[in-house]
Short mmCIF file of C-alpha atoms and ligand atoms in Angstrom, two decimals:
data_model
loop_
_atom_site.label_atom_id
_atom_site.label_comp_id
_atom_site.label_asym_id
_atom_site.label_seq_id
_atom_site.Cartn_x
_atom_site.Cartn_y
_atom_site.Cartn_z
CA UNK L 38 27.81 9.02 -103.21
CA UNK L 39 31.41 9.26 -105.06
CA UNK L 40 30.78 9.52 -108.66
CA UNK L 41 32.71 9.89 -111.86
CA UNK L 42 30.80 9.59 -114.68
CA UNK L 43 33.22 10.60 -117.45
CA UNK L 44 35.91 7.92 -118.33
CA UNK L 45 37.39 6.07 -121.66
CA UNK L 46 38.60 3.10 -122.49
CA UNK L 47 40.66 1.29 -125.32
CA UNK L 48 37.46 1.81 -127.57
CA UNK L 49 37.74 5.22 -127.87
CA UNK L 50 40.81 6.33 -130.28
CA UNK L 51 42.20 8.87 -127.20
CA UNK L 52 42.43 5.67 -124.41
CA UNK L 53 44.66 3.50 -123.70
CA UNK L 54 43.32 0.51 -121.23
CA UNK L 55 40.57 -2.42 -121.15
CA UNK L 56 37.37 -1.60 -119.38
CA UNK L 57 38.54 -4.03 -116.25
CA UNK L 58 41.79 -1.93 -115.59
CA UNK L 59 39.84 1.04 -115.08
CA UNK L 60 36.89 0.24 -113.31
CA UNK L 61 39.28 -1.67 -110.85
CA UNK L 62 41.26 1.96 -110.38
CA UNK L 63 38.30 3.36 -109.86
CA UNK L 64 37.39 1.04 -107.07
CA UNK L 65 40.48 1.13 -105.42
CA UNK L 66 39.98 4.81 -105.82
CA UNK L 67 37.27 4.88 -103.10
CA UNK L 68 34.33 5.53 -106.43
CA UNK L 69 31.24 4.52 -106.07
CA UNK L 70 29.63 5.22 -109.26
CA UNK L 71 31.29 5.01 -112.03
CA UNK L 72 30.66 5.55 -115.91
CA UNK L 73 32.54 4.32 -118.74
CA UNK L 74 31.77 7.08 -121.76
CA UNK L 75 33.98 5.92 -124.96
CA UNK L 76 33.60 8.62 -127.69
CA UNK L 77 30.49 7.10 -130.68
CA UNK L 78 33.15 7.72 -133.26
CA UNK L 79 35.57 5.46 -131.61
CA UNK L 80 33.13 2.80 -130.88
CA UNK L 81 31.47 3.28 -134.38
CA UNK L 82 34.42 3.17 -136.07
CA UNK L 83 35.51 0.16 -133.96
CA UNK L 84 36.96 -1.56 -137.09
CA UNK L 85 39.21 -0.17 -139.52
CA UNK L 86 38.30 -1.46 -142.80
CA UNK L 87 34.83 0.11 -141.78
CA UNK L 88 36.43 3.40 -140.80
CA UNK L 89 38.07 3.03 -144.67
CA UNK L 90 34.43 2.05 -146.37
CA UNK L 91 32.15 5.06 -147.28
CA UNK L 92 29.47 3.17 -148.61
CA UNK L 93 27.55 4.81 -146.64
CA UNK L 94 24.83 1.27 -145.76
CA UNK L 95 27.37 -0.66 -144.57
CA UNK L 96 29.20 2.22 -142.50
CA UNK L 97 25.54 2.38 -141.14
CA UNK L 98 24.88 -1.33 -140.13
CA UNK L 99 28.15 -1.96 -138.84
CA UNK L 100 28.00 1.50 -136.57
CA UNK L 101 24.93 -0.39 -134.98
CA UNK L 102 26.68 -3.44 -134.38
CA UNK L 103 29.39 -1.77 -132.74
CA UNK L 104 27.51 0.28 -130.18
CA UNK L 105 25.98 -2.74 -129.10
CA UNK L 106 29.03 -4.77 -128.81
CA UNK L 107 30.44 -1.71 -126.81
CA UNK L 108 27.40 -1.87 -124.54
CA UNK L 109 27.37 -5.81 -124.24
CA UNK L 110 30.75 -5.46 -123.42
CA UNK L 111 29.96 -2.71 -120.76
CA UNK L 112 27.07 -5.04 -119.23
CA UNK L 113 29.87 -7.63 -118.34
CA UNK L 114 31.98 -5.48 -116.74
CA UNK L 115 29.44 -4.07 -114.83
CA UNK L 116 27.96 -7.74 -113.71
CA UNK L 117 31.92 -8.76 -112.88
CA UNK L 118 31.88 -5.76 -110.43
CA UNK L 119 28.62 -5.92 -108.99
CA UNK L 120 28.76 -5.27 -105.21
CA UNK L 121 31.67 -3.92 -105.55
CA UNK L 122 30.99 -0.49 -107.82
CA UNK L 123 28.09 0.69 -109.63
CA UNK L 124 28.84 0.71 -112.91
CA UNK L 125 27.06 2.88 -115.85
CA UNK L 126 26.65 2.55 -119.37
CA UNK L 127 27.12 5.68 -120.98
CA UNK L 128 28.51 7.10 -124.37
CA UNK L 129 30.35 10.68 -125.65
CA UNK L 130 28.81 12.08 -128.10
CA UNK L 131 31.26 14.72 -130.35
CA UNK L 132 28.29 16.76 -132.31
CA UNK L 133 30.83 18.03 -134.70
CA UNK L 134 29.59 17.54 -138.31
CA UNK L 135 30.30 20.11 -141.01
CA UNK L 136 29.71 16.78 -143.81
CA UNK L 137 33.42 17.35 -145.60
CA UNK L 138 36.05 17.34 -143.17
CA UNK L 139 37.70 14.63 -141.30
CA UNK L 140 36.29 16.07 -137.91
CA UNK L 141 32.71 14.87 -138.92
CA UNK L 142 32.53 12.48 -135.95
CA UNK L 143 29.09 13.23 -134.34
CA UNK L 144 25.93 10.21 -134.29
CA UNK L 145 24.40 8.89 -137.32
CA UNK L 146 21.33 10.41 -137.33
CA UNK L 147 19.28 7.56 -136.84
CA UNK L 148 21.62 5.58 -134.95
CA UNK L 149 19.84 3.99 -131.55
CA UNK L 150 21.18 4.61 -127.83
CA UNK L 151 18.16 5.06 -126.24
CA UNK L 152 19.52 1.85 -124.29
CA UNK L 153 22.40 3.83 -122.17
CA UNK L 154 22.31 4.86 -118.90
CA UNK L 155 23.19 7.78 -120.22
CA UNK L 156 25.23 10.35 -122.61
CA UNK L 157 27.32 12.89 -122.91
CA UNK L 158 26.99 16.03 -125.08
CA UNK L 159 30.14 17.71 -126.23
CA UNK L 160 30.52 20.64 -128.15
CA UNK L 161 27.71 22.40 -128.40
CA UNK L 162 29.34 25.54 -128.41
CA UNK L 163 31.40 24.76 -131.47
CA UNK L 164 30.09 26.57 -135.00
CA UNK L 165 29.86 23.23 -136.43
CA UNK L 166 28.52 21.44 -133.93
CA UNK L 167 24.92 19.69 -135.74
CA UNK L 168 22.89 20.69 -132.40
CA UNK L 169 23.30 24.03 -133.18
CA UNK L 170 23.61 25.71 -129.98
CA UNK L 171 19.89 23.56 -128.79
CA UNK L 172 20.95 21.24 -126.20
CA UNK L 173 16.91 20.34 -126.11
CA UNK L 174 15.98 19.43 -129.46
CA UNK L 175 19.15 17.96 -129.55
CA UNK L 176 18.81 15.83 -126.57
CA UNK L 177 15.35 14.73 -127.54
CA UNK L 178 16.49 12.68 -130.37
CA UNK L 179 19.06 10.91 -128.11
CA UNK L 180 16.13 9.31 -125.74
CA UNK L 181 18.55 8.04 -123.15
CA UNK L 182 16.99 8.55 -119.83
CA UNK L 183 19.59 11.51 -118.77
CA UNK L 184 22.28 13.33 -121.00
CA UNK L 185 24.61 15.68 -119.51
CA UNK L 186 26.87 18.43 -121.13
CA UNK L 187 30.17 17.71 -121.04
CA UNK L 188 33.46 20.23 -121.76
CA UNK L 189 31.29 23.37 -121.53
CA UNK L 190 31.44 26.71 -119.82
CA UNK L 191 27.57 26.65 -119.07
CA UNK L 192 27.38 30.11 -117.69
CA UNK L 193 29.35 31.70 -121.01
CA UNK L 194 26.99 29.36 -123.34
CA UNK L 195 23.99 30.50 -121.65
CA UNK L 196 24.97 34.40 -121.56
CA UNK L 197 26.05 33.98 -125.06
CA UNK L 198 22.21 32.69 -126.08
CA UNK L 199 21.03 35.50 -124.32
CA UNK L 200 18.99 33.42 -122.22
CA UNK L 201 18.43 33.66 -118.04
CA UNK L 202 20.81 31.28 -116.24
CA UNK L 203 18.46 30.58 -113.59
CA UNK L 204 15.63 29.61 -115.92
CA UNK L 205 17.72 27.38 -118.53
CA UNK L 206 19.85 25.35 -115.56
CA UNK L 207 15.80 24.95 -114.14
CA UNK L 208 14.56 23.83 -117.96
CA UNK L 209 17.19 21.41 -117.54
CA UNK L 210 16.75 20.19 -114.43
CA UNK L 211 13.02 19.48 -115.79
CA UNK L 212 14.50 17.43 -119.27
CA UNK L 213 16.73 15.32 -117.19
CA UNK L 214 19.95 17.10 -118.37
CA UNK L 215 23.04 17.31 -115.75
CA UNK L 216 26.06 19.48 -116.28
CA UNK L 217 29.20 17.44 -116.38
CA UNK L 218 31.79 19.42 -114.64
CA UNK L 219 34.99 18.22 -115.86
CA UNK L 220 37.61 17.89 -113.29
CA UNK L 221 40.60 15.89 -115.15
CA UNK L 222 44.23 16.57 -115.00
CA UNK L 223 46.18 14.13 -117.09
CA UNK L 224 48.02 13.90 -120.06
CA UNK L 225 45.30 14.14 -122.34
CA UNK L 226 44.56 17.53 -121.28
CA UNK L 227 48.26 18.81 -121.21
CA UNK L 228 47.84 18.84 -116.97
CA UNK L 229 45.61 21.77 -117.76
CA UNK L 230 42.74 22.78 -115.21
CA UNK L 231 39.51 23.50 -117.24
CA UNK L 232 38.40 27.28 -115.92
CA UNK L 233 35.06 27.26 -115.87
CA UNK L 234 35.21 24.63 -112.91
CA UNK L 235 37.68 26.91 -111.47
CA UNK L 236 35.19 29.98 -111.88
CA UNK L 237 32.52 28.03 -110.08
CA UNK L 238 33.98 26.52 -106.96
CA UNK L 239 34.74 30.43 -106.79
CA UNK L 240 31.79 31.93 -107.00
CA UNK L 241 29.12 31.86 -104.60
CA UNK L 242 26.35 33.13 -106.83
CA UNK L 243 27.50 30.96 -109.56
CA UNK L 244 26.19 27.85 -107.02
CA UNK L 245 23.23 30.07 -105.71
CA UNK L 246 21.60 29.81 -109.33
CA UNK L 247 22.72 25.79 -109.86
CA UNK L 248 21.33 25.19 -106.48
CA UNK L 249 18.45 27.03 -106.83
CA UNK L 250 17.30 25.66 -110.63
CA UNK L 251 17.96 21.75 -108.85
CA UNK L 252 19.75 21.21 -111.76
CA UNK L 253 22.18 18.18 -111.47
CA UNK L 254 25.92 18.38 -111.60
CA UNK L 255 27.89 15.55 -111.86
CA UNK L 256 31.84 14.81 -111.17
CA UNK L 257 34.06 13.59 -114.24
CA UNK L 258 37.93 13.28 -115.08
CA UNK L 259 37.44 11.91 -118.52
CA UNK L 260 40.55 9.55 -118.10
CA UNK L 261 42.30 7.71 -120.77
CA UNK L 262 44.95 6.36 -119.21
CA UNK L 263 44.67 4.51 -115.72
CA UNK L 264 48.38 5.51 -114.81
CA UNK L 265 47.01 9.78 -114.94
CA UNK L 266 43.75 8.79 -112.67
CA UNK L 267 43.85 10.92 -109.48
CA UNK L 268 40.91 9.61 -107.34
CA UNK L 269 41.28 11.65 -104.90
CA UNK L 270 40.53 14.52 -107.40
CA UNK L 271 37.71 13.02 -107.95
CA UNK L 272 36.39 12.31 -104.55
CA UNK L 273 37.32 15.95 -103.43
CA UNK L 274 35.15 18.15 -105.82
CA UNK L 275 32.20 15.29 -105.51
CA UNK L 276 32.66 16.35 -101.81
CA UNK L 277 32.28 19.87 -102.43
CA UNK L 278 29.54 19.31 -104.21
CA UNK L 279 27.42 17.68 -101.47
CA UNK L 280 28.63 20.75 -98.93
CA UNK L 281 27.11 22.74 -101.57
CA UNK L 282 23.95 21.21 -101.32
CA UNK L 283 23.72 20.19 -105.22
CA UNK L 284 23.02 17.19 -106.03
CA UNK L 285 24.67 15.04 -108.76
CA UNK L 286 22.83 12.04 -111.53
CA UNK L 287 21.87 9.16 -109.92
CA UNK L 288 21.69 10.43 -106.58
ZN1 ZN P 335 39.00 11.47 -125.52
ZN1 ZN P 336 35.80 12.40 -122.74
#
């Protein structure tokens, strides 16, 4: 099954297009599965006299409103393309939060989206990121029935906890966590290639211990813009990733 679980649309600040122009790339694209995952800060933030208001109740209320209307919206799209492509609700969440500074994006911390089809985690290797380095706890509070880990070098997080690769991937396998393996190459990311993906279509024992732990790896280019989608990108590393016997979310 092609996947590509990692994609944004006009509600996220970063992307550019509506939700039909890039689910219809995708399914020209030859994708089977694919998840729209707009960033919670753009969604949250979805109007701009809220994104000027700190009263801090209403900022609340109206972050609600607008994860639902993102999701509604979502549920349309993915009714309008039924038969055609599998879509999937999910959501990026940025876990930076230091309180002060303008890069205080991540959740509210009682916001609800136990309702996705999924999330994403990113930066949980930053210093100020609020999960502190413990995807679990962290993923816990989120309730969505899978999360994955998005825009991390999972084998330099893990060494750098000082914990056994084999035996985190396996814990979570167990908690329904996937690693997102990020395979974009667009404008967004400066045409850059993201290393640690690199590293592990290189390395042999690298795949031995994802294999082994049945931890679940999925495919994702994180586009913003439909005119930097490569498809084919796409469908080659989800290809590699069945030869390697791993299997992906949803699969
Ligand atoms: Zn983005
Ligand atoms: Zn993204």
């Amino acid at each position: 099954m092609i996947q590509d679980l990692h994609s944004h649309t006009y509600y996220s600040f970063c992307g550019k297009d509506t939700p039909e122009s890039i689910v219809e790339a995708a399914i020209a694209g030859g994708i089977e599965v694919f998840g729209i995952s707009d960033h919670n800060y753009g969604i949250g933030y979805a109007r701009y006299d809220v994104f000027l208001s700190d009263e801090e109740q209403k900022l609340h209320k109206t972050y609600e409103r607008t994860l639902k209307r993102y999701f509604d919206h979502i549920n349309l799209i993915k009714e309008k393309y039924a038969g055609q492509i599998e879509v999937k609700r999910g959501i990026e969440l940025c876990t930076l939060h230091d309180g002060v500074s303008f890069r205080s994006h991540s959740l509210p911390d009682d916001a609800d989206i136990s309702y996705f089809d999924y999330c994403l985690i990113e930066n949980v290797d930053h210093p100020i990121s609020v999960t502190k380095g413990d995807i679990f706890t962290y993923r816990k509070r989120l309730a969505t029935p899978v999360a994955g880990i998005a825009h991390t070098d999972m084998f330099r997080f893990i060494r750098a906890l000082g914990e056994d690769p084999l035996a985190y991937f396996s814990r979570m396998a167990e908690e329904n966590i996937f690693w997102e393996m990020n395979v974009s190459y667009d404008s967004i990311h400066n045409y850059r290639i993201h290393q640690y993906m690199v590293d592990f279509f290189d390395s042999p024992e690298q795949q031995e211990i994802v294999r082994r732990s049945g931890v679940r790896v999925s495919i994702g280019f994180d586009g913003h813009r439909v005119e930097d989608y490569l498809p084919e990108r796409v469908r080659e590393y989800n290809d590699r990733l069945t030869a390697l016997g791993i299997l992906k979310p949803f699969e």
